[in-house]
């Protein structure tokens, strides 16, 4: 059974980092060889959930716990290391069809600083993708010569701050799409676990 993990970064004011998935991915790291990866100027097909709401996440590695996996996925997709930068953490485990997914929640004191840094990093990723498409970057290593803050994987387009209360309508809409309904479940659990009276 496949296991997936998603990282949710939030604060005590019910704010959380929300993301939008890229339509296509132009570069990806090689998990078996740190610091290496591949570029593709003409990727076939779109990423799963292309252009839609997302959290950083992906498959758990063999023997990896959900907390380690969520921190790794957040780093791979945002180039921001959450290690030691959160005040509380907990997880949700759900079985959905043939898959198990985990929502791993990291409470932080400085969400706006994290969102600002990740915004800069994702912009570097968009610039690198543009250069790959134009043929001015043709190797994975060349990305980091020009864009040292670029995330290792070209999965996410943008980040924004949403609020569990004021953005409730947008959050509920996630439940009507099979590409995003588990994200609604993950956010509903966060609300119930930490913020319902």
PDB file of N, CA and C in Angstrom, residues 11-116:
ATOM      1  N   UNK A  11       0.169  28.711  12.176  1.00  0.00           N
ATOM      2  CA  UNK A  11       0.489  29.449  13.403  1.00  0.00           C
ATOM      3  C   UNK A  11      -0.706  29.454  14.350  1.00  0.00           C
ATOM      4  N   UNK A  12      -0.539  30.060  15.503  1.00  0.00           N
ATOM      5  CA  UNK A  12      -1.591  30.070  16.525  1.00  0.00           C
ATOM      6  C   UNK A  12      -2.768  30.976  16.190  1.00  0.00           C
ATOM      7  N   UNK A  13      -2.684  31.723  15.089  1.00  0.00           N
ATOM      8  CA  UNK A  13      -3.776  32.605  14.669  1.00  0.00           C
ATOM      9  C   UNK A  13      -4.613  31.980  13.558  1.00  0.00           C
ATOM     10  N   UNK A  14      -4.506  30.665  13.372  1.00  0.00           N
ATOM     11  CA  UNK A  14      -5.256  29.900  12.375  1.00  0.00           C
ATOM     12  C   UNK A  14      -4.820  30.180  10.942  1.00  0.00           C
ATOM     13  N   UNK A  15      -3.653  30.787  10.767  1.00  0.00           N
ATOM     14  CA  UNK A  15      -3.089  30.993   9.434  1.00  0.00           C
ATOM     15  C   UNK A  15      -2.272  29.765   9.047  1.00  0.00           C
ATOM     16  N   UNK A  16      -2.210  29.488   7.758  1.00  0.00           N
ATOM     17  CA  UNK A  16      -1.379  28.389   7.277  1.00  0.00           C
ATOM     18  C   UNK A  16      -0.856  28.721   5.882  1.00  0.00           C
ATOM     19  N   UNK A  17       0.235  28.085   5.515  1.00  0.00           N
ATOM     20  CA  UNK A  17       0.825  28.269   4.190  1.00  0.00           C
ATOM     21  C   UNK A  17       0.078  27.390   3.194  1.00  0.00           C
ATOM     22  N   UNK A  18      -0.511  28.031   2.178  1.00  0.00           N
ATOM     23  CA  UNK A  18      -1.205  27.308   1.113  1.00  0.00           C
ATOM     24  C   UNK A  18      -0.379  27.435  -0.167  1.00  0.00           C
ATOM     25  N   UNK A  19      -0.464  26.440  -1.008  1.00  0.00           N
ATOM     26  CA  UNK A  19       0.368  26.388  -2.207  1.00  0.00           C
ATOM     27  C   UNK A  19      -0.483  26.092  -3.431  1.00  0.00           C
ATOM     28  N   UNK A  20       0.057  26.432  -4.602  1.00  0.00           N
ATOM     29  CA  UNK A  20      -0.537  26.050  -5.881  1.00  0.00           C
ATOM     30  C   UNK A  20       0.498  25.215  -6.619  1.00  0.00           C
ATOM     31  N   UNK A  21       0.040  24.106  -7.161  1.00  0.00           N
ATOM     32  CA  UNK A  21       0.915  23.174  -7.884  1.00  0.00           C
ATOM     33  C   UNK A  21       1.241  23.729  -9.273  1.00  0.00           C
ATOM     34  N   UNK A  22       2.476  23.544  -9.707  1.00  0.00           N
ATOM     35  CA  UNK A  22       2.840  23.867 -11.088  1.00  0.00           C
ATOM     36  C   UNK A  22       2.028  23.004 -12.041  1.00  0.00           C
ATOM     37  N   UNK A  23       1.841  23.493 -13.262  1.00  0.00           N
ATOM     38  CA  UNK A  23       1.184  22.686 -14.282  1.00  0.00           C
ATOM     39  C   UNK A  23       2.126  21.591 -14.773  1.00  0.00           C
ATOM     40  N   UNK A  24       3.363  21.975 -15.045  1.00  0.00           N
ATOM     41  CA  UNK A  24       4.376  21.027 -15.493  1.00  0.00           C
ATOM     42  C   UNK A  24       5.600  21.155 -14.603  1.00  0.00           C
ATOM     43  N   UNK A  25       6.378  20.100 -14.525  1.00  0.00           N
ATOM     44  CA  UNK A  25       7.623  20.122 -13.763  1.00  0.00           C
ATOM     45  C   UNK A  25       8.805  20.020 -14.711  1.00  0.00           C
ATOM     46  N   UNK A  26       9.732  20.960 -14.595  1.00  0.00           N
ATOM     47  CA  UNK A  26      10.860  21.023 -15.527  1.00  0.00           C
ATOM     48  C   UNK A  26      12.171  20.510 -14.940  1.00  0.00           C
ATOM     49  N   UNK A  27      12.224  20.304 -13.639  1.00  0.00           N
ATOM     50  CA  UNK A  27      13.440  19.746 -13.036  1.00  0.00           C
ATOM     51  C   UNK A  27      13.088  19.043 -11.729  1.00  0.00           C
ATOM     52  N   UNK A  28      13.837  17.969 -11.460  1.00  0.00           N
ATOM     53  CA  UNK A  28      13.604  17.185 -10.252  1.00  0.00           C
ATOM     54  C   UNK A  28      14.925  16.637  -9.743  1.00  0.00           C
ATOM     55  N   UNK A  29      15.052  16.619  -8.420  1.00  0.00           N
ATOM     56  CA  UNK A  29      16.250  16.069  -7.794  1.00  0.00           C
ATOM     57  C   UNK A  29      16.240  14.551  -7.890  1.00  0.00           C
ATOM     58  N   UNK A  30      17.411  13.969  -7.729  1.00  0.00           N
ATOM     59  CA  UNK A  30      17.556  12.518  -7.687  1.00  0.00           C
ATOM     60  C   UNK A  30      17.752  12.119  -6.230  1.00  0.00           C
ATOM     61  N   UNK A  31      16.737  11.526  -5.588  1.00  0.00           N
ATOM     62  CA  UNK A  31      16.857  11.207  -4.159  1.00  0.00           C
ATOM     63  C   UNK A  31      17.972  10.214  -3.843  1.00  0.00           C
ATOM     64  N   UNK A  32      18.413   9.449  -4.838  1.00  0.00           N
ATOM     65  CA  UNK A  32      19.481   8.472  -4.605  1.00  0.00           C
ATOM     66  C   UNK A  32      20.867   9.099  -4.697  1.00  0.00           C
ATOM     67  N   UNK A  33      20.951  10.296  -5.284  1.00  0.00           N
ATOM     68  CA  UNK A  33      22.229  10.998  -5.419  1.00  0.00           C
ATOM     69  C   UNK A  33      22.020  12.464  -5.056  1.00  0.00           C
ATOM     70  N   UNK A  34      22.132  12.817  -3.774  1.00  0.00           N
ATOM     71  CA  UNK A  34      21.918  14.205  -3.351  1.00  0.00           C
ATOM     72  C   UNK A  34      22.759  15.185  -4.169  1.00  0.00           C
ATOM     73  N   UNK A  35      22.123  16.299  -4.541  1.00  0.00           N
ATOM     74  CA  UNK A  35      22.800  17.324  -5.325  1.00  0.00           C
ATOM     75  C   UNK A  35      22.728  17.097  -6.821  1.00  0.00           C
ATOM     76  N   UNK A  36      22.133  15.980  -7.220  1.00  0.00           N
ATOM     77  CA  UNK A  36      22.001  15.713  -8.651  1.00  0.00           C
ATOM     78  C   UNK A  36      20.522  15.622  -9.005  1.00  0.00           C
ATOM     79  N   UNK A  37      20.249  15.680 -10.292  1.00  0.00           N
ATOM     80  CA  UNK A  37      18.872  15.599 -10.740  1.00  0.00           C
ATOM     81  C   UNK A  37      18.800  15.679 -12.245  1.00  0.00           C
ATOM     82  N   UNK A  38      17.614  15.967 -12.743  1.00  0.00           N
ATOM     83  CA  UNK A  38      17.409  16.018 -14.186  1.00  0.00           C
ATOM     84  C   UNK A  38      16.587  17.239 -14.561  1.00  0.00           C
ATOM     85  N   UNK A  39      16.764  17.685 -15.810  1.00  0.00           N
ATOM     86  CA  UNK A  39      15.956  18.768 -16.363  1.00  0.00           C
ATOM     87  C   UNK A  39      15.263  18.244 -17.612  1.00  0.00           C
ATOM     88  N   UNK A  40      14.104  18.809 -17.918  1.00  0.00           N
ATOM     89  CA  UNK A  40      13.351  18.416 -19.103  1.00  0.00           C
ATOM     90  C   UNK A  40      12.649  19.650 -19.643  1.00  0.00           C
ATOM     91  N   UNK A  41      13.080  20.123 -20.806  1.00  0.00           N
ATOM     92  CA  UNK A  41      12.502  21.330 -21.400  1.00  0.00           C
ATOM     93  C   UNK A  41      11.103  21.097 -21.954  1.00  0.00           C
ATOM     94  N   UNK A  42      10.743  19.844 -22.218  1.00  0.00           N
ATOM     95  CA  UNK A  42       9.430  19.518 -22.785  1.00  0.00           C
ATOM     96  C   UNK A  42       8.815  18.333 -22.051  1.00  0.00           C
ATOM     97  N   UNK A  43       8.390  18.526 -20.796  1.00  0.00           N
ATOM     98  CA  UNK A  43       7.828  17.391 -20.049  1.00  0.00           C
ATOM     99  C   UNK A  43       6.525  16.891 -20.668  1.00  0.00           C
ATOM    100  N   UNK A  44       6.364  15.576 -20.660  1.00  0.00           N
ATOM    101  CA  UNK A  44       5.122  14.969 -21.145  1.00  0.00           C
ATOM    102  C   UNK A  44       4.085  15.040 -20.041  1.00  0.00           C
ATOM    103  N   UNK A  45       2.917  15.529 -20.360  1.00  0.00           N
ATOM    104  CA  UNK A  45       1.825  15.543 -19.401  1.00  0.00           C
ATOM    105  C   UNK A  45       1.999  16.558 -18.294  1.00  0.00           C
ATOM    106  N   UNK A  46       0.946  16.712 -17.533  1.00  0.00           N
ATOM    107  CA  UNK A  46       0.922  17.646 -16.415  1.00  0.00           C
ATOM    108  C   UNK A  46       1.190  16.920 -15.109  1.00  0.00           C
ATOM    109  N   UNK A  47       1.608  17.676 -14.113  1.00  0.00           N
ATOM    110  CA  UNK A  47       1.761  17.136 -12.767  1.00  0.00           C
ATOM    111  C   UNK A  47       0.389  16.782 -12.205  1.00  0.00           C
ATOM    112  N   UNK A  48       0.335  15.832 -11.295  1.00  0.00           N
ATOM    113  CA  UNK A  48      -0.928  15.503 -10.628  1.00  0.00           C
ATOM    114  C   UNK A  48      -1.423  16.739  -9.866  1.00  0.00           C
ATOM    115  N   UNK A  49      -2.675  17.116 -10.081  1.00  0.00           N
ATOM    116  CA  UNK A  49      -3.228  18.298  -9.421  1.00  0.00           C
ATOM    117  C   UNK A  49      -2.720  19.601 -10.011  1.00  0.00           C
ATOM    118  N   UNK A  50      -2.321  19.578 -11.262  1.00  0.00           N
ATOM    119  CA  UNK A  50      -1.730  20.749 -11.921  1.00  0.00           C
ATOM    120  C   UNK A  50      -2.591  22.000 -11.767  1.00  0.00           C
ATOM    121  N   UNK A  51      -1.955  23.083 -11.313  1.00  0.00           N
ATOM    122  CA  UNK A  51      -2.625  24.371 -11.195  1.00  0.00           C
ATOM    123  C   UNK A  51      -3.600  24.475 -10.041  1.00  0.00           C
ATOM    124  N   UNK A  52      -3.633  23.480  -9.181  1.00  0.00           N
ATOM    125  CA  UNK A  52      -4.602  23.456  -8.084  1.00  0.00           C
ATOM    126  C   UNK A  52      -3.911  23.619  -6.731  1.00  0.00           C
ATOM    127  N   UNK A  53      -4.726  23.825  -5.710  1.00  0.00           N
ATOM    128  CA  UNK A  53      -4.261  23.911  -4.326  1.00  0.00           C
ATOM    129  C   UNK A  53      -3.463  22.658  -3.982  1.00  0.00           C
ATOM    130  N   UNK A  54      -2.422  22.845  -3.180  1.00  0.00           N
ATOM    131  CA  UNK A  54      -1.605  21.701  -2.755  1.00  0.00           C
ATOM    132  C   UNK A  54      -0.881  22.030  -1.456  1.00  0.00           C
ATOM    133  N   UNK A  55      -0.388  21.001  -0.824  1.00  0.00           N
ATOM    134  CA  UNK A  55       0.606  21.111   0.238  1.00  0.00           C
ATOM    135  C   UNK A  55       1.860  20.397  -0.252  1.00  0.00           C
ATOM    136  N   UNK A  56       3.039  20.825   0.194  1.00  0.00           N
ATOM    137  CA  UNK A  56       4.239  20.074  -0.152  1.00  0.00           C
ATOM    138  C   UNK A  56       4.101  18.643   0.362  1.00  0.00           C
ATOM    139  N   UNK A  57       4.393  17.698  -0.491  1.00  0.00           N
ATOM    140  CA  UNK A  57       4.256  16.315  -0.067  1.00  0.00           C
ATOM    141  C   UNK A  57       4.596  15.336  -1.158  1.00  0.00           C
ATOM    142  N   UNK A  58       4.544  14.071  -0.792  1.00  0.00           N
ATOM    143  CA  UNK A  58       4.836  13.000  -1.728  1.00  0.00           C
ATOM    144  C   UNK A  58       4.948  11.681  -0.997  1.00  0.00           C
ATOM    145  N   UNK A  59       5.535  10.723  -1.653  1.00  0.00           N
ATOM    146  CA  UNK A  59       5.633   9.382  -1.096  1.00  0.00           C
ATOM    147  C   UNK A  59       6.634   9.273   0.035  1.00  0.00           C
ATOM    148  N   UNK A  60       6.269   8.483   1.043  1.00  0.00           N
ATOM    149  CA  UNK A  60       7.206   8.177   2.126  1.00  0.00           C
ATOM    150  C   UNK A  60       8.240   7.177   1.629  1.00  0.00           C
ATOM    151  N   UNK A  61       9.478   7.370   2.043  1.00  0.00           N
ATOM    152  CA  UNK A  61      10.528   6.404   1.724  1.00  0.00           C
ATOM    153  C   UNK A  61      10.394   5.204   2.658  1.00  0.00           C
ATOM    154  N   UNK A  62      10.906   4.079   2.237  1.00  0.00           N
ATOM    155  CA  UNK A  62      10.871   2.865   3.047  1.00  0.00           C
ATOM    156  C   UNK A  62      11.538   3.112   4.398  1.00  0.00           C
ATOM    157  N   UNK A  63      10.818   2.813   5.479  1.00  0.00           N
ATOM    158  CA  UNK A  63      11.350   2.973   6.828  1.00  0.00           C
ATOM    159  C   UNK A  63      11.322   4.389   7.367  1.00  0.00           C
ATOM    160  N   UNK A  64      10.812   5.327   6.600  1.00  0.00           N
ATOM    161  CA  UNK A  64      10.786   6.731   7.012  1.00  0.00           C
ATOM    162  C   UNK A  64       9.502   7.020   7.791  1.00  0.00           C
ATOM    163  N   UNK A  65       9.604   7.730   8.923  1.00  0.00           N
ATOM    164  CA  UNK A  65       8.392   8.108   9.646  1.00  0.00           C
ATOM    165  C   UNK A  65       7.787   9.350   8.995  1.00  0.00           C
ATOM    166  N   UNK A  66       6.523   9.607   9.317  1.00  0.00           N
ATOM    167  CA  UNK A  66       5.812  10.695   8.639  1.00  0.00           C
ATOM    168  C   UNK A  66       6.403  12.076   8.931  1.00  0.00           C
ATOM    169  N   UNK A  67       6.951  12.293  10.122  1.00  0.00           N
ATOM    170  CA  UNK A  67       7.524  13.602  10.451  1.00  0.00           C
ATOM    171  C   UNK A  67       8.779  13.870   9.630  1.00  0.00           C
ATOM    172  N   UNK A  68       9.651  12.874   9.547  1.00  0.00           N
ATOM    173  CA  UNK A  68      10.867  13.003   8.739  1.00  0.00           C
ATOM    174  C   UNK A  68      10.505  13.188   7.269  1.00  0.00           C
ATOM    175  N   UNK A  69       9.529  12.414   6.798  1.00  0.00           N
ATOM    176  CA  UNK A  69       9.095  12.517   5.404  1.00  0.00           C
ATOM    177  C   UNK A  69       8.508  13.874   5.076  1.00  0.00           C
ATOM    178  N   UNK A  70       7.708  14.424   5.983  1.00  0.00           N
ATOM    179  CA  UNK A  70       7.096  15.731   5.734  1.00  0.00           C
ATOM    180  C   UNK A  70       8.147  16.834   5.684  1.00  0.00           C
ATOM    181  N   UNK A  71       9.118  16.783   6.591  1.00  0.00           N
ATOM    182  CA  UNK A  71      10.196  17.783   6.579  1.00  0.00           C
ATOM    183  C   UNK A  71      11.006  17.658   5.289  1.00  0.00           C
ATOM    184  N   UNK A  72      11.298  16.421   4.868  1.00  0.00           N
ATOM    185  CA  UNK A  72      12.041  16.204   3.625  1.00  0.00           C
ATOM    186  C   UNK A  72      11.270  16.738   2.427  1.00  0.00           C
ATOM    187  N   UNK A  73       9.983  16.417   2.337  1.00  0.00           N
ATOM    188  CA  UNK A  73       9.173  16.879   1.207  1.00  0.00           C
ATOM    189  C   UNK A  73       9.066  18.404   1.180  1.00  0.00           C
ATOM    190  N   UNK A  74       8.905  19.022   2.355  1.00  0.00           N
ATOM    191  CA  UNK A  74       8.826  20.483   2.406  1.00  0.00           C
ATOM    192  C   UNK A  74      10.126  21.090   1.879  1.00  0.00           C
ATOM    193  N   UNK A  75      11.248  20.529   2.283  1.00  0.00           N
ATOM    194  CA  UNK A  75      12.551  21.017   1.820  1.00  0.00           C
ATOM    195  C   UNK A  75      12.707  20.813   0.311  1.00  0.00           C
ATOM    196  N   UNK A  76      12.357  19.639  -0.192  1.00  0.00           N
ATOM    197  CA  UNK A  76      12.494  19.354  -1.622  1.00  0.00           C
ATOM    198  C   UNK A  76      11.661  20.300  -2.475  1.00  0.00           C
ATOM    199  N   UNK A  77      10.486  20.675  -2.006  1.00  0.00           N
ATOM    200  CA  UNK A  77       9.568  21.454  -2.831  1.00  0.00           C
ATOM    201  C   UNK A  77       9.615  22.955  -2.576  1.00  0.00           C
ATOM    202  N   UNK A  78      10.250  23.382  -1.464  1.00  0.00           N
ATOM    203  CA  UNK A  78      10.296  24.821  -1.151  1.00  0.00           C
ATOM    204  C   UNK A  78      11.706  25.349  -0.907  1.00  0.00           C
ATOM    205  N   UNK A  79      12.662  24.466  -0.708  1.00  0.00           N
ATOM    206  CA  UNK A  79      14.027  24.808  -0.285  1.00  0.00           C
ATOM    207  C   UNK A  79      14.027  25.526   1.063  1.00  0.00           C
ATOM    208  N   UNK A  80      13.129  25.105   1.955  1.00  0.00           N
ATOM    209  CA  UNK A  80      13.094  25.632   3.321  1.00  0.00           C
ATOM    210  C   UNK A  80      13.105  24.436   4.269  1.00  0.00           C
ATOM    211  N   UNK A  81      14.077  24.413   5.156  1.00  0.00           N
ATOM    212  CA  UNK A  81      14.220  23.305   6.102  1.00  0.00           C
ATOM    213  C   UNK A  81      13.490  23.633   7.405  1.00  0.00           C
ATOM    214  N   UNK A  82      12.464  22.867   7.715  1.00  0.00           N
ATOM    215  CA  UNK A  82      11.680  23.072   8.934  1.00  0.00           C
ATOM    216  C   UNK A  82      12.344  22.509  10.191  1.00  0.00           C
ATOM    217  N   UNK A  83      13.418  21.768  10.043  1.00  0.00           N
ATOM    218  CA  UNK A  83      14.064  21.127  11.184  1.00  0.00           C
ATOM    219  C   UNK A  83      14.364  22.142  12.282  1.00  0.00           C
ATOM    220  N   UNK A  84      13.814  21.893  13.474  1.00  0.00           N
ATOM    221  CA  UNK A  84      14.064  22.751  14.631  1.00  0.00           C
ATOM    222  C   UNK A  84      13.402  24.114  14.579  1.00  0.00           C
ATOM    223  N   UNK A  85      12.509  24.343  13.624  1.00  0.00           N
ATOM    224  CA  UNK A  85      11.907  25.667  13.464  1.00  0.00           C
ATOM    225  C   UNK A  85      10.417  25.684  13.778  1.00  0.00           C
ATOM    226  N   UNK A  86       9.934  24.675  14.474  1.00  0.00           N
ATOM    227  CA  UNK A  86       8.521  24.635  14.840  1.00  0.00           C
ATOM    228  C   UNK A  86       8.398  24.425  16.344  1.00  0.00           C
ATOM    229  N   UNK A  87       7.265  24.882  16.890  1.00  0.00           N
ATOM    230  CA  UNK A  87       7.053  24.815  18.334  1.00  0.00           C
ATOM    231  C   UNK A  87       6.218  23.613  18.751  1.00  0.00           C
ATOM    232  N   UNK A  88       5.488  23.041  17.802  1.00  0.00           N
ATOM    233  CA  UNK A  88       4.629  21.894  18.090  1.00  0.00           C
ATOM    234  C   UNK A  88       4.423  21.140  16.788  1.00  0.00           C
ATOM    235  N   UNK A  89       4.174  19.843  16.888  1.00  0.00           N
ATOM    236  CA  UNK A  89       3.859  19.061  15.696  1.00  0.00           C
ATOM    237  C   UNK A  89       2.965  17.893  16.092  1.00  0.00           C
ATOM    238  N   UNK A  90       2.139  17.487  15.157  1.00  0.00           N
ATOM    239  CA  UNK A  90       1.296  16.307  15.334  1.00  0.00           C
ATOM    240  C   UNK A  90       0.915  15.813  13.946  1.00  0.00           C
ATOM    241  N   UNK A  91       0.305  14.631  13.873  1.00  0.00           N
ATOM    242  CA  UNK A  91      -0.026  14.100  12.553  1.00  0.00           C
ATOM    243  C   UNK A  91      -1.413  13.476  12.529  1.00  0.00           C
ATOM    244  N   UNK A  92      -1.927  13.359  11.321  1.00  0.00           N
ATOM    245  CA  UNK A  92      -3.193  12.707  11.007  1.00  0.00           C
ATOM    246  C   UNK A  92      -2.867  11.564  10.062  1.00  0.00           C
ATOM    247  N   UNK A  93      -3.467  10.406  10.277  1.00  0.00           N
ATOM    248  CA  UNK A  93      -3.254   9.248   9.417  1.00  0.00           C
ATOM    249  C   UNK A  93      -4.611   8.827   8.876  1.00  0.00           C
ATOM    250  N   UNK A  94      -4.751   8.777   7.541  1.00  0.00           N
ATOM    251  CA  UNK A  94      -6.016   8.386   6.931  1.00  0.00           C
ATOM    252  C   UNK A  94      -5.776   7.331   5.856  1.00  0.00           C
ATOM    253  N   UNK A  95      -6.684   6.385   5.772  1.00  0.00           N
ATOM    254  CA  UNK A  95      -6.685   5.402   4.699  1.00  0.00           C
ATOM    255  C   UNK A  95      -7.701   5.867   3.668  1.00  0.00           C
ATOM    256  N   UNK A  96      -7.274   5.967   2.412  1.00  0.00           N
ATOM    257  CA  UNK A  96      -8.158   6.409   1.342  1.00  0.00           C
ATOM    258  C   UNK A  96      -7.982   5.464   0.158  1.00  0.00           C
ATOM    259  N   UNK A  97      -8.907   4.533   0.000  1.00  0.00           N
ATOM    260  CA  UNK A  97      -8.782   3.559  -1.082  1.00  0.00           C
ATOM    261  C   UNK A  97      -7.559   2.689  -0.888  1.00  0.00           C
ATOM    262  N   UNK A  98      -6.648   2.726  -1.856  1.00  0.00           N
ATOM    263  CA  UNK A  98      -5.435   1.913  -1.811  1.00  0.00           C
ATOM    264  C   UNK A  98      -4.262   2.665  -1.201  1.00  0.00           C
ATOM    265  N   UNK A  99      -4.503   3.841  -0.672  1.00  0.00           N
ATOM    266  CA  UNK A  99      -3.419   4.688  -0.181  1.00  0.00           C
ATOM    267  C   UNK A  99      -3.634   5.081   1.275  1.00  0.00           C
ATOM    268  N   UNK A 100      -2.531   5.307   1.955  1.00  0.00           N
ATOM    269  CA  UNK A 100      -2.554   5.932   3.270  1.00  0.00           C
ATOM    270  C   UNK A 100      -1.902   7.289   3.111  1.00  0.00           C
ATOM    271  N   UNK A 101      -2.524   8.309   3.669  1.00  0.00           N
ATOM    272  CA  UNK A 101      -1.865   9.611   3.640  1.00  0.00           C
ATOM    273  C   UNK A 101      -1.804  10.186   5.042  1.00  0.00           C
ATOM    274  N   UNK A 102      -0.759  10.947   5.264  1.00  0.00           N
ATOM    275  CA  UNK A 102      -0.522  11.611   6.538  1.00  0.00           C
ATOM    276  C   UNK A 102      -0.532  13.117   6.318  1.00  0.00           C
ATOM    277  N   UNK A 103      -1.250  13.820   7.163  1.00  0.00           N
ATOM    278  CA  UNK A 103      -1.084  15.260   7.281  1.00  0.00           C
ATOM    279  C   UNK A 103      -0.189  15.474   8.485  1.00  0.00           C
ATOM    280  N   UNK A 104       0.924  16.137   8.291  1.00  0.00           N
ATOM    281  CA  UNK A 104       1.843  16.410   9.393  1.00  0.00           C
ATOM    282  C   UNK A 104       1.856  17.914   9.600  1.00  0.00           C
ATOM    283  N   UNK A 105       1.525  18.322  10.815  1.00  0.00           N
ATOM    284  CA  UNK A 105       1.283  19.727  11.137  1.00  0.00           C
ATOM    285  C   UNK A 105       2.441  20.284  11.952  1.00  0.00           C
ATOM    286  N   UNK A 106       2.952  21.431  11.513  1.00  0.00           N
ATOM    287  CA  UNK A 106       4.061  22.096  12.194  1.00  0.00           C
ATOM    288  C   UNK A 106       3.616  23.499  12.582  1.00  0.00           C
ATOM    289  N   UNK A 107       3.502  23.756  13.877  1.00  0.00           N
ATOM    290  CA  UNK A 107       3.141  25.091  14.361  1.00  0.00           C
ATOM    291  C   UNK A 107       4.421  25.924  14.445  1.00  0.00           C
ATOM    292  N   UNK A 108       4.362  27.139  13.896  1.00  0.00           N
ATOM    293  CA  UNK A 108       5.534  28.016  13.874  1.00  0.00           C
ATOM    294  C   UNK A 108       5.168  29.388  14.434  1.00  0.00           C
ATOM    295  N   UNK A 109       6.178  30.088  14.929  1.00  0.00           N
ATOM    296  CA  UNK A 109       5.985  31.448  15.430  1.00  0.00           C
ATOM    297  C   UNK A 109       6.129  32.492  14.331  1.00  0.00           C
ATOM    298  N   UNK A 110       6.768  32.131  13.237  1.00  0.00           N
ATOM    299  CA  UNK A 110       7.146  33.106  12.218  1.00  0.00           C
ATOM    300  C   UNK A 110       6.627  32.727  10.834  1.00  0.00           C
ATOM    301  N   UNK A 111       5.338  32.432  10.719  1.00  0.00           N
ATOM    302  CA  UNK A 111       4.780  31.991   9.442  1.00  0.00           C
ATOM    303  C   UNK A 111       5.040  33.006   8.334  1.00  0.00           C
ATOM    304  N   UNK A 112       4.883  34.290   8.610  1.00  0.00           N
ATOM    305  CA  UNK A 112       5.073  35.293   7.551  1.00  0.00           C
ATOM    306  C   UNK A 112       6.506  35.284   7.032  1.00  0.00           C
ATOM    307  N   UNK A 113       7.482  35.067   7.903  1.00  0.00           N
ATOM    308  CA  UNK A 113       8.880  34.983   7.457  1.00  0.00           C
ATOM    309  C   UNK A 113       9.098  33.750   6.581  1.00  0.00           C
ATOM    310  N   UNK A 114       8.499  32.635   6.970  1.00  0.00           N
ATOM    311  CA  UNK A 114       8.634  31.409   6.179  1.00  0.00           C
ATOM    312  C   UNK A 114       7.997  31.600   4.809  1.00  0.00           C
ATOM    313  N   UNK A 115       6.786  32.163   4.772  1.00  0.00           N
ATOM    314  CA  UNK A 115       6.102  32.391   3.495  1.00  0.00           C
ATOM    315  C   UNK A 115       6.922  33.335   2.616  1.00  0.00           C
ATOM    316  N   UNK A 116       7.518  34.358   3.209  1.00  0.00           N
ATOM    317  CA  UNK A 116       8.350  35.293   2.445  1.00  0.00           C
ATOM    318  C   UNK A 116       9.558  34.585   1.827  1.00  0.00           C
TER     319      UNK A 116
END
